[in-house]
């Protein structure tokens, strides 16, 4: 079983889409298996992260912005790939540091996530995007 989820983003940050995936998994005739997710972009990532306190998402976004600032920051003057905007190459670096795919066990027809775990697309670009995440359940 395979499908593609499209997540609309409005700039940098974490966008939870756990419920969409959970609903799709529940509709499949698989009791036990492995769900694989892959974001089909080089400037976004996937994360399993806490979904109880929104400050976690804000802090992660702020941390990665501080770790890899835009190319307009003097500390990033060594970067060459700048013609797609000051957020593009930093977005590629963030995507290289973070996962672009996830494997999640499925037990009793449900994802085996912990109580406070959610699935997020981590957008690294400044402008809005439509991000595709391919889901495969086997």
mmCIF file of N, CA and C in Angstrom, residues 21-122:
data_model
loop_
_atom_site.group_PDB
_atom_site.id
_atom_site.type_symbol
_atom_site.label_atom_id
_atom_site.label_comp_id
_atom_site.label_asym_id
_atom_site.label_seq_id
_atom_site.Cartn_x
_atom_site.Cartn_y
_atom_site.Cartn_z
ATOM 1 N N UNK A 21 -1.881 10.543 8.653
ATOM 2 C CA UNK A 21 -1.210 9.259 8.458
ATOM 3 C C UNK A 21 -1.923 8.165 9.245
ATOM 4 N N UNK A 22 -2.288 8.467 10.488
ATOM 5 C CA UNK A 22 -2.979 7.471 11.326
ATOM 6 C C UNK A 22 -4.282 7.014 10.676
ATOM 7 N N UNK A 23 -5.031 7.952 10.104
ATOM 8 C CA UNK A 23 -6.287 7.593 9.430
ATOM 9 C C UNK A 23 -6.030 6.706 8.221
ATOM 10 N N UNK A 24 -4.996 7.010 7.459
ATOM 11 C CA UNK A 24 -4.668 6.194 6.288
ATOM 12 C C UNK A 24 -4.235 4.793 6.703
ATOM 13 N N UNK A 25 -3.368 4.704 7.716
ATOM 14 C CA UNK A 25 -2.909 3.396 8.200
ATOM 15 C C UNK A 25 -4.092 2.568 8.681
ATOM 16 N N UNK A 26 -4.987 3.179 9.434
ATOM 17 C CA UNK A 26 -6.153 2.457 9.968
ATOM 18 C C UNK A 26 -7.053 1.918 8.863
ATOM 19 N N UNK A 27 -7.063 2.560 7.705
ATOM 20 C CA UNK A 27 -7.918 2.126 6.596
ATOM 21 C C UNK A 27 -7.290 1.011 5.762
ATOM 22 N N UNK A 28 -6.033 0.661 6.045
ATOM 23 C CA UNK A 28 -5.334 -0.367 5.263
ATOM 24 C C UNK A 28 -5.536 -1.745 5.896
ATOM 25 N N UNK A 29 -5.513 -2.797 5.075
ATOM 26 C CA UNK A 29 -5.707 -4.158 5.603
ATOM 27 C C UNK A 29 -4.419 -4.780 6.146
ATOM 28 N N UNK A 30 -3.672 -4.011 6.929
ATOM 29 C CA UNK A 30 -2.413 -4.490 7.501
ATOM 30 C C UNK A 30 -2.511 -4.408 9.016
ATOM 31 N N UNK A 31 -2.288 -5.541 9.672
ATOM 32 C CA UNK A 31 -2.330 -5.571 11.130
ATOM 33 C C UNK A 31 -0.948 -5.271 11.721
ATOM 34 N N UNK A 32 0.085 -5.863 11.113
ATOM 35 C CA UNK A 32 1.456 -5.696 11.581
ATOM 36 C C UNK A 32 2.336 -5.409 10.376
ATOM 37 N N UNK A 33 3.166 -4.403 10.486
ATOM 38 C CA UNK A 33 4.036 -4.076 9.361
ATOM 39 C C UNK A 33 4.942 -2.917 9.680
ATOM 40 N N UNK A 34 5.463 -2.316 8.637
ATOM 41 C CA UNK A 34 6.353 -1.172 8.774
ATOM 42 C C UNK A 34 5.871 -0.069 7.842
ATOM 43 N N UNK A 35 5.665 1.095 8.409
ATOM 44 C CA UNK A 35 5.314 2.282 7.644
ATOM 45 C C UNK A 35 6.598 3.050 7.361
ATOM 46 N N UNK A 36 6.832 3.334 6.101
ATOM 47 C CA UNK A 36 7.980 4.136 5.695
ATOM 48 C C UNK A 36 7.467 5.436 5.103
ATOM 49 N N UNK A 37 8.036 6.549 5.554
ATOM 50 C CA UNK A 37 7.688 7.873 5.040
ATOM 51 C C UNK A 37 8.935 8.499 4.442
ATOM 52 N N UNK A 38 8.768 9.171 3.289
ATOM 53 C CA UNK A 38 9.873 9.855 2.627
ATOM 54 C C UNK A 38 9.384 11.203 2.124
ATOM 55 N N UNK A 39 10.079 12.274 2.523
ATOM 56 C CA UNK A 39 9.768 13.595 1.974
ATOM 57 C C UNK A 39 10.539 13.732 0.669
ATOM 58 N N UNK A 40 9.846 14.137 -0.393
ATOM 59 C CA UNK A 40 10.420 14.167 -1.736
ATOM 60 C C UNK A 40 11.014 15.533 -2.076
ATOM 61 N N UNK A 41 11.751 16.111 -1.128
ATOM 62 C CA UNK A 41 12.338 17.439 -1.335
ATOM 63 C C UNK A 41 13.689 17.485 -0.638
ATOM 64 N N UNK A 42 14.574 18.366 -1.106
ATOM 65 C CA UNK A 42 15.919 18.464 -0.528
ATOM 66 C C UNK A 42 16.070 19.645 0.420
ATOM 67 N N UNK A 43 14.967 20.309 0.743
ATOM 68 C CA UNK A 43 15.035 21.452 1.659
ATOM 69 C C UNK A 43 13.965 21.362 2.746
ATOM 70 N N UNK A 44 13.567 20.137 3.074
ATOM 71 C CA UNK A 44 12.623 19.866 4.164
ATOM 72 C C UNK A 44 12.999 18.518 4.769
ATOM 73 N N UNK A 45 12.540 18.272 5.988
ATOM 74 C CA UNK A 45 12.870 17.041 6.709
ATOM 75 C C UNK A 45 11.620 16.463 7.351
ATOM 76 N N UNK A 46 11.771 15.253 7.885
ATOM 77 C CA UNK A 46 10.714 14.612 8.657
ATOM 78 C C UNK A 46 11.226 14.342 10.063
ATOM 79 N N UNK A 47 10.358 14.530 11.050
ATOM 80 C CA UNK A 47 10.737 14.286 12.437
ATOM 81 C C UNK A 47 9.605 13.606 13.191
ATOM 82 N N UNK A 48 9.981 12.776 14.147
ATOM 83 C CA UNK A 48 9.058 12.334 15.188
ATOM 84 C C UNK A 48 9.463 13.142 16.405
ATOM 85 N N UNK A 49 8.502 13.895 16.939
ATOM 86 C CA UNK A 49 8.822 14.821 18.018
ATOM 87 C C UNK A 49 7.623 14.991 18.934
ATOM 88 N N UNK A 50 7.833 15.592 20.086
ATOM 89 C CA UNK A 50 6.753 15.840 21.038
ATOM 90 C C UNK A 50 5.646 16.668 20.406
ATOM 91 N N UNK A 51 4.401 16.254 20.662
ATOM 92 C CA UNK A 51 3.269 17.007 20.104
ATOM 93 C C UNK A 51 2.369 17.599 21.186
ATOM 94 N N UNK A 52 2.830 17.611 22.427
ATOM 95 C CA UNK A 52 2.007 18.136 23.521
ATOM 96 C C UNK A 52 2.206 19.640 23.724
ATOM 97 N N UNK A 53 3.434 20.093 23.676
ATOM 98 C CA UNK A 53 3.736 21.493 23.965
ATOM 99 C C UNK A 53 4.264 22.182 22.707
ATOM 100 N N UNK A 54 3.555 23.175 22.166
ATOM 101 C CA UNK A 54 4.006 23.848 20.947
ATOM 102 C C UNK A 54 5.340 24.571 21.095
ATOM 103 N N UNK A 55 5.768 24.832 22.324
ATOM 104 C CA UNK A 55 7.066 25.477 22.521
ATOM 105 C C UNK A 55 8.208 24.603 22.020
ATOM 106 N N UNK A 56 8.019 23.279 22.020
ATOM 107 C CA UNK A 56 9.051 22.379 21.493
ATOM 108 C C UNK A 56 9.276 22.677 20.012
ATOM 109 N N UNK A 57 8.211 22.811 19.252
ATOM 110 C CA UNK A 57 8.329 23.134 17.826
ATOM 111 C C UNK A 57 9.010 24.490 17.631
ATOM 112 N N UNK A 58 8.594 25.480 18.402
ATOM 113 C CA UNK A 58 9.190 26.819 18.292
ATOM 114 C C UNK A 58 10.677 26.786 18.618
ATOM 115 N N UNK A 59 11.033 26.069 19.685
ATOM 116 C CA UNK A 59 12.439 25.996 20.089
ATOM 117 C C UNK A 59 13.287 25.266 19.052
ATOM 118 N N UNK A 60 12.764 24.197 18.468
ATOM 119 C CA UNK A 60 13.515 23.488 17.426
ATOM 120 C C UNK A 60 13.727 24.374 16.205
ATOM 121 N N UNK A 61 12.701 25.095 15.811
ATOM 122 C CA UNK A 61 12.827 26.007 14.671
ATOM 123 C C UNK A 61 13.879 27.076 14.969
ATOM 124 N N UNK A 62 13.824 27.660 16.154
ATOM 125 C CA UNK A 62 14.784 28.697 16.537
ATOM 126 C C UNK A 62 16.202 28.139 16.610
ATOM 127 N N UNK A 63 16.356 26.935 17.160
ATOM 128 C CA UNK A 63 17.682 26.321 17.277
ATOM 129 C C UNK A 63 18.314 26.111 15.908
ATOM 130 N N UNK A 64 17.561 25.534 14.980
ATOM 131 C CA UNK A 64 18.133 25.262 13.664
ATOM 132 C C UNK A 64 18.370 26.546 12.871
ATOM 133 N N UNK A 65 17.565 27.579 13.104
ATOM 134 C CA UNK A 65 17.835 28.876 12.476
ATOM 135 C C UNK A 65 19.146 29.455 13.008
ATOM 136 N N UNK A 66 19.375 29.285 14.304
ATOM 137 C CA UNK A 66 20.616 29.787 14.906
ATOM 138 C C UNK A 66 21.812 28.942 14.470
ATOM 139 N N UNK A 67 21.607 27.617 14.376
ATOM 140 C CA UNK A 67 22.687 26.716 13.965
ATOM 141 C C UNK A 67 23.100 26.959 12.518
ATOM 142 N N UNK A 68 22.109 27.164 11.641
ATOM 143 C CA UNK A 68 22.365 27.376 10.214
ATOM 144 C C UNK A 68 21.559 28.595 9.767
ATOM 145 N N UNK A 69 22.109 29.798 9.950
ATOM 146 C CA UNK A 69 21.382 31.021 9.570
ATOM 147 C C UNK A 69 21.367 31.215 8.049
ATOM 148 N N UNK A 70 20.581 32.179 7.572
ATOM 149 C CA UNK A 70 20.547 32.478 6.134
ATOM 150 C C UNK A 70 21.912 32.933 5.633
ATOM 151 N N UNK A 71 22.092 32.890 4.323
ATOM 152 C CA UNK A 71 23.386 33.283 3.748
ATOM 153 C C UNK A 71 23.670 34.771 3.888
ATOM 154 N N UNK A 72 22.699 35.562 4.287
ATOM 155 C CA UNK A 72 22.937 36.984 4.554
ATOM 156 C C UNK A 72 23.704 37.186 5.859
ATOM 157 N N UNK A 73 23.759 36.156 6.704
ATOM 158 C CA UNK A 73 24.534 36.217 7.948
ATOM 159 C C UNK A 73 26.021 36.126 7.584
ATOM 160 N N UNK A 74 26.864 37.023 8.118
ATOM 161 C CA UNK A 74 28.301 37.000 7.778
ATOM 162 C C UNK A 74 28.972 35.645 8.033
ATOM 163 N N UNK A 75 28.480 34.885 8.991
ATOM 164 C CA UNK A 75 29.090 33.584 9.286
ATOM 165 C C UNK A 75 28.871 32.573 8.165
ATOM 166 N N UNK A 76 27.972 32.873 7.233
ATOM 167 C CA UNK A 76 27.674 31.947 6.145
ATOM 168 C C UNK A 76 28.265 32.413 4.809
ATOM 169 N N UNK A 77 29.179 33.373 4.846
ATOM 170 C CA UNK A 77 29.728 33.970 3.623
ATOM 171 C C UNK A 77 30.507 32.972 2.764
ATOM 172 N N UNK A 78 30.892 31.838 3.307
ATOM 173 C CA UNK A 78 31.646 30.834 2.558
ATOM 174 C C UNK A 78 30.767 30.026 1.598
ATOM 175 N N UNK A 79 29.442 30.099 1.732
ATOM 176 C CA UNK A 79 28.549 29.318 0.885
ATOM 177 C C UNK A 79 28.513 29.863 -0.538
ATOM 178 N N UNK A 80 28.481 28.971 -1.513
ATOM 179 C CA UNK A 80 28.481 29.356 -2.917
ATOM 180 C C UNK A 80 27.086 29.316 -3.543
ATOM 181 N N UNK A 81 26.252 28.380 -3.112
ATOM 182 C CA UNK A 81 24.916 28.183 -3.705
ATOM 183 C C UNK A 81 23.954 29.198 -3.087
ATOM 184 N N UNK A 82 23.900 30.396 -3.687
ATOM 185 C CA UNK A 82 23.095 31.478 -3.112
ATOM 186 C C UNK A 82 22.071 32.058 -4.081
ATOM 187 N N UNK A 83 22.059 31.615 -5.334
ATOM 188 C CA UNK A 83 21.199 32.257 -6.332
ATOM 189 C C UNK A 83 19.714 31.935 -6.170
ATOM 190 N N UNK A 84 19.352 30.969 -5.335
ATOM 191 C CA UNK A 84 17.932 30.666 -5.093
ATOM 192 C C UNK A 84 17.405 31.339 -3.826
ATOM 193 N N UNK A 85 18.156 32.244 -3.271
ATOM 194 C CA UNK A 85 17.735 32.985 -2.088
ATOM 195 C C UNK A 85 18.579 32.656 -0.881
ATOM 196 N N UNK A 86 18.567 33.543 0.123
ATOM 197 C CA UNK A 86 19.425 33.374 1.298
ATOM 198 C C UNK A 86 19.013 32.216 2.207
ATOM 199 N N UNK A 87 17.819 31.651 1.992
ATOM 200 C CA UNK A 87 17.378 30.528 2.823
ATOM 201 C C UNK A 87 17.591 29.172 2.157
ATOM 202 N N UNK A 88 17.981 29.158 0.869
ATOM 203 C CA UNK A 88 18.019 27.899 0.125
ATOM 204 C C UNK A 88 19.145 26.968 0.577
ATOM 205 N N UNK A 89 20.387 27.404 0.489
ATOM 206 C CA UNK A 89 21.487 26.526 0.893
ATOM 207 C C UNK A 89 21.403 26.162 2.367
ATOM 208 N N UNK A 90 21.067 27.096 3.276
ATOM 209 C CA UNK A 90 20.865 26.685 4.666
ATOM 210 C C UNK A 90 19.770 25.607 4.805
ATOM 211 N N UNK A 91 18.733 25.676 3.962
ATOM 212 C CA UNK A 91 17.687 24.650 4.003
ATOM 213 C C UNK A 91 18.248 23.294 3.588
ATOM 214 N N UNK A 92 19.122 23.268 2.592
ATOM 215 C CA UNK A 92 19.760 22.012 2.181
ATOM 216 C C UNK A 92 20.634 21.455 3.299
ATOM 217 N N UNK A 93 21.340 22.325 3.995
ATOM 218 C CA UNK A 93 22.199 21.879 5.103
ATOM 219 C C UNK A 93 21.342 21.270 6.204
ATOM 220 N N UNK A 94 20.250 21.933 6.567
ATOM 221 C CA UNK A 94 19.356 21.410 7.614
ATOM 222 C C UNK A 94 18.791 20.058 7.206
ATOM 223 N N UNK A 95 18.416 19.917 5.935
ATOM 224 C CA UNK A 95 17.883 18.644 5.464
ATOM 225 C C UNK A 95 18.957 17.555 5.465
ATOM 226 N N UNK A 96 20.225 17.940 5.321
ATOM 227 C CA UNK A 96 21.315 16.971 5.393
ATOM 228 C C UNK A 96 21.574 16.527 6.835
ATOM 229 N N UNK A 97 21.253 17.385 7.802
ATOM 230 C CA UNK A 97 21.459 17.072 9.217
ATOM 231 C C UNK A 97 20.309 16.283 9.835
ATOM 232 N N UNK A 98 19.128 16.417 9.265
ATOM 233 C CA UNK A 98 17.917 15.811 9.826
ATOM 234 C C UNK A 98 17.402 14.719 8.891
ATOM 235 N N UNK A 99 16.575 13.807 9.394
ATOM 236 C CA UNK A 99 16.093 12.715 8.535
ATOM 237 C C UNK A 99 15.111 13.197 7.466
ATOM 238 N N UNK A 100 15.209 12.567 6.303
ATOM 239 C CA UNK A 100 14.239 12.801 5.232
ATOM 240 C C UNK A 100 13.319 11.594 5.067
ATOM 241 N N UNK A 101 13.570 10.545 5.857
ATOM 242 C CA UNK A 101 12.689 9.388 5.862
ATOM 243 C C UNK A 101 12.561 8.857 7.283
ATOM 244 N N UNK A 102 11.428 8.195 7.522
ATOM 245 C CA UNK A 102 11.151 7.614 8.834
ATOM 246 C C UNK A 102 10.609 6.201 8.647
ATOM 247 N N UNK A 103 10.935 5.325 9.569
ATOM 248 C CA UNK A 103 10.346 3.995 9.619
ATOM 249 C C UNK A 103 9.590 3.855 10.932
ATOM 250 N N UNK A 104 8.303 3.524 10.846
ATOM 251 C CA UNK A 104 7.464 3.434 12.048
ATOM 252 C C UNK A 104 6.776 2.071 12.074
ATOM 253 N N UNK A 105 6.995 1.278 13.130
ATOM 254 C CA UNK A 105 6.300 -0.012 13.215
ATOM 255 C C UNK A 105 4.785 0.188 13.310
ATOM 256 N N UNK A 106 4.063 -0.751 12.725
ATOM 257 C CA UNK A 106 2.605 -0.780 12.823
ATOM 258 C C UNK A 106 2.232 -2.054 13.566
ATOM 259 N N UNK A 107 1.474 -1.892 14.641
ATOM 260 C CA UNK A 107 1.019 -3.024 15.462
ATOM 261 C C UNK A 107 -0.480 -2.889 15.674
ATOM 262 N N UNK A 108 -1.194 -3.984 15.508
ATOM 263 C CA UNK A 108 -2.653 -3.996 15.668
ATOM 264 C C UNK A 108 -3.312 -2.915 14.803
ATOM 265 N N UNK A 109 -2.757 -2.697 13.607
ATOM 266 C CA UNK A 109 -3.332 -1.742 12.681
ATOM 267 C C UNK A 109 -3.104 -0.284 13.004
ATOM 268 N N UNK A 110 -2.193 -0.004 13.974
ATOM 269 C CA UNK A 110 -1.916 1.384 14.377
ATOM 270 C C UNK A 110 -0.417 1.616 14.454
ATOM 271 N N UNK A 111 -0.016 2.865 14.217
ATOM 272 C CA UNK A 111 1.391 3.207 14.371
ATOM 273 C C UNK A 111 1.788 3.041 15.839
ATOM 274 N N UNK A 112 2.955 2.475 16.062
ATOM 275 C CA UNK A 112 3.436 2.228 17.422
ATOM 276 C C UNK A 112 4.199 3.440 17.949
ATOM 277 N N UNK A 113 3.558 4.596 17.921
ATOM 278 C CA UNK A 113 4.163 5.822 18.447
ATOM 279 C C UNK A 113 3.930 5.917 19.945
ATOM 280 N N UNK A 114 4.811 6.640 20.625
ATOM 281 C CA UNK A 114 4.637 6.889 22.041
ATOM 282 C C UNK A 114 3.542 7.920 22.290
ATOM 283 N N UNK A 115 3.157 8.057 23.543
ATOM 284 C CA UNK A 115 2.040 8.923 23.928
ATOM 285 C C UNK A 115 2.176 10.346 23.412
ATOM 286 N N UNK A 116 3.346 10.937 23.512
ATOM 287 C CA UNK A 116 3.528 12.335 23.145
ATOM 288 C C UNK A 116 4.236 12.514 21.809
ATOM 289 N N UNK A 117 4.305 11.461 21.003
ATOM 290 C CA UNK A 117 5.021 11.552 19.740
ATOM 291 C C UNK A 117 4.076 11.900 18.592
ATOM 292 N N UNK A 118 4.526 12.823 17.762
ATOM 293 C CA UNK A 118 3.805 13.190 16.550
ATOM 294 C C UNK A 118 4.759 13.180 15.376
ATOM 295 N N UNK A 119 4.196 13.111 14.180
ATOM 296 C CA UNK A 119 4.992 13.102 12.953
ATOM 297 C C UNK A 119 4.894 14.491 12.326
ATOM 298 N N UNK A 120 6.061 15.042 12.001
ATOM 299 C CA UNK A 120 6.141 16.409 11.503
ATOM 300 C C UNK A 120 6.931 16.491 10.207
ATOM 301 N N UNK A 121 6.483 17.376 9.349
ATOM 302 C CA UNK A 121 7.306 17.861 8.255
ATOM 303 C C UNK A 121 7.994 19.113 8.806
ATOM 304 N N UNK A 122 9.298 19.181 8.661
ATOM 305 C CA UNK A 122 10.066 20.344 9.106
ATOM 306 C C UNK A 122 10.438 21.143 7.861
#
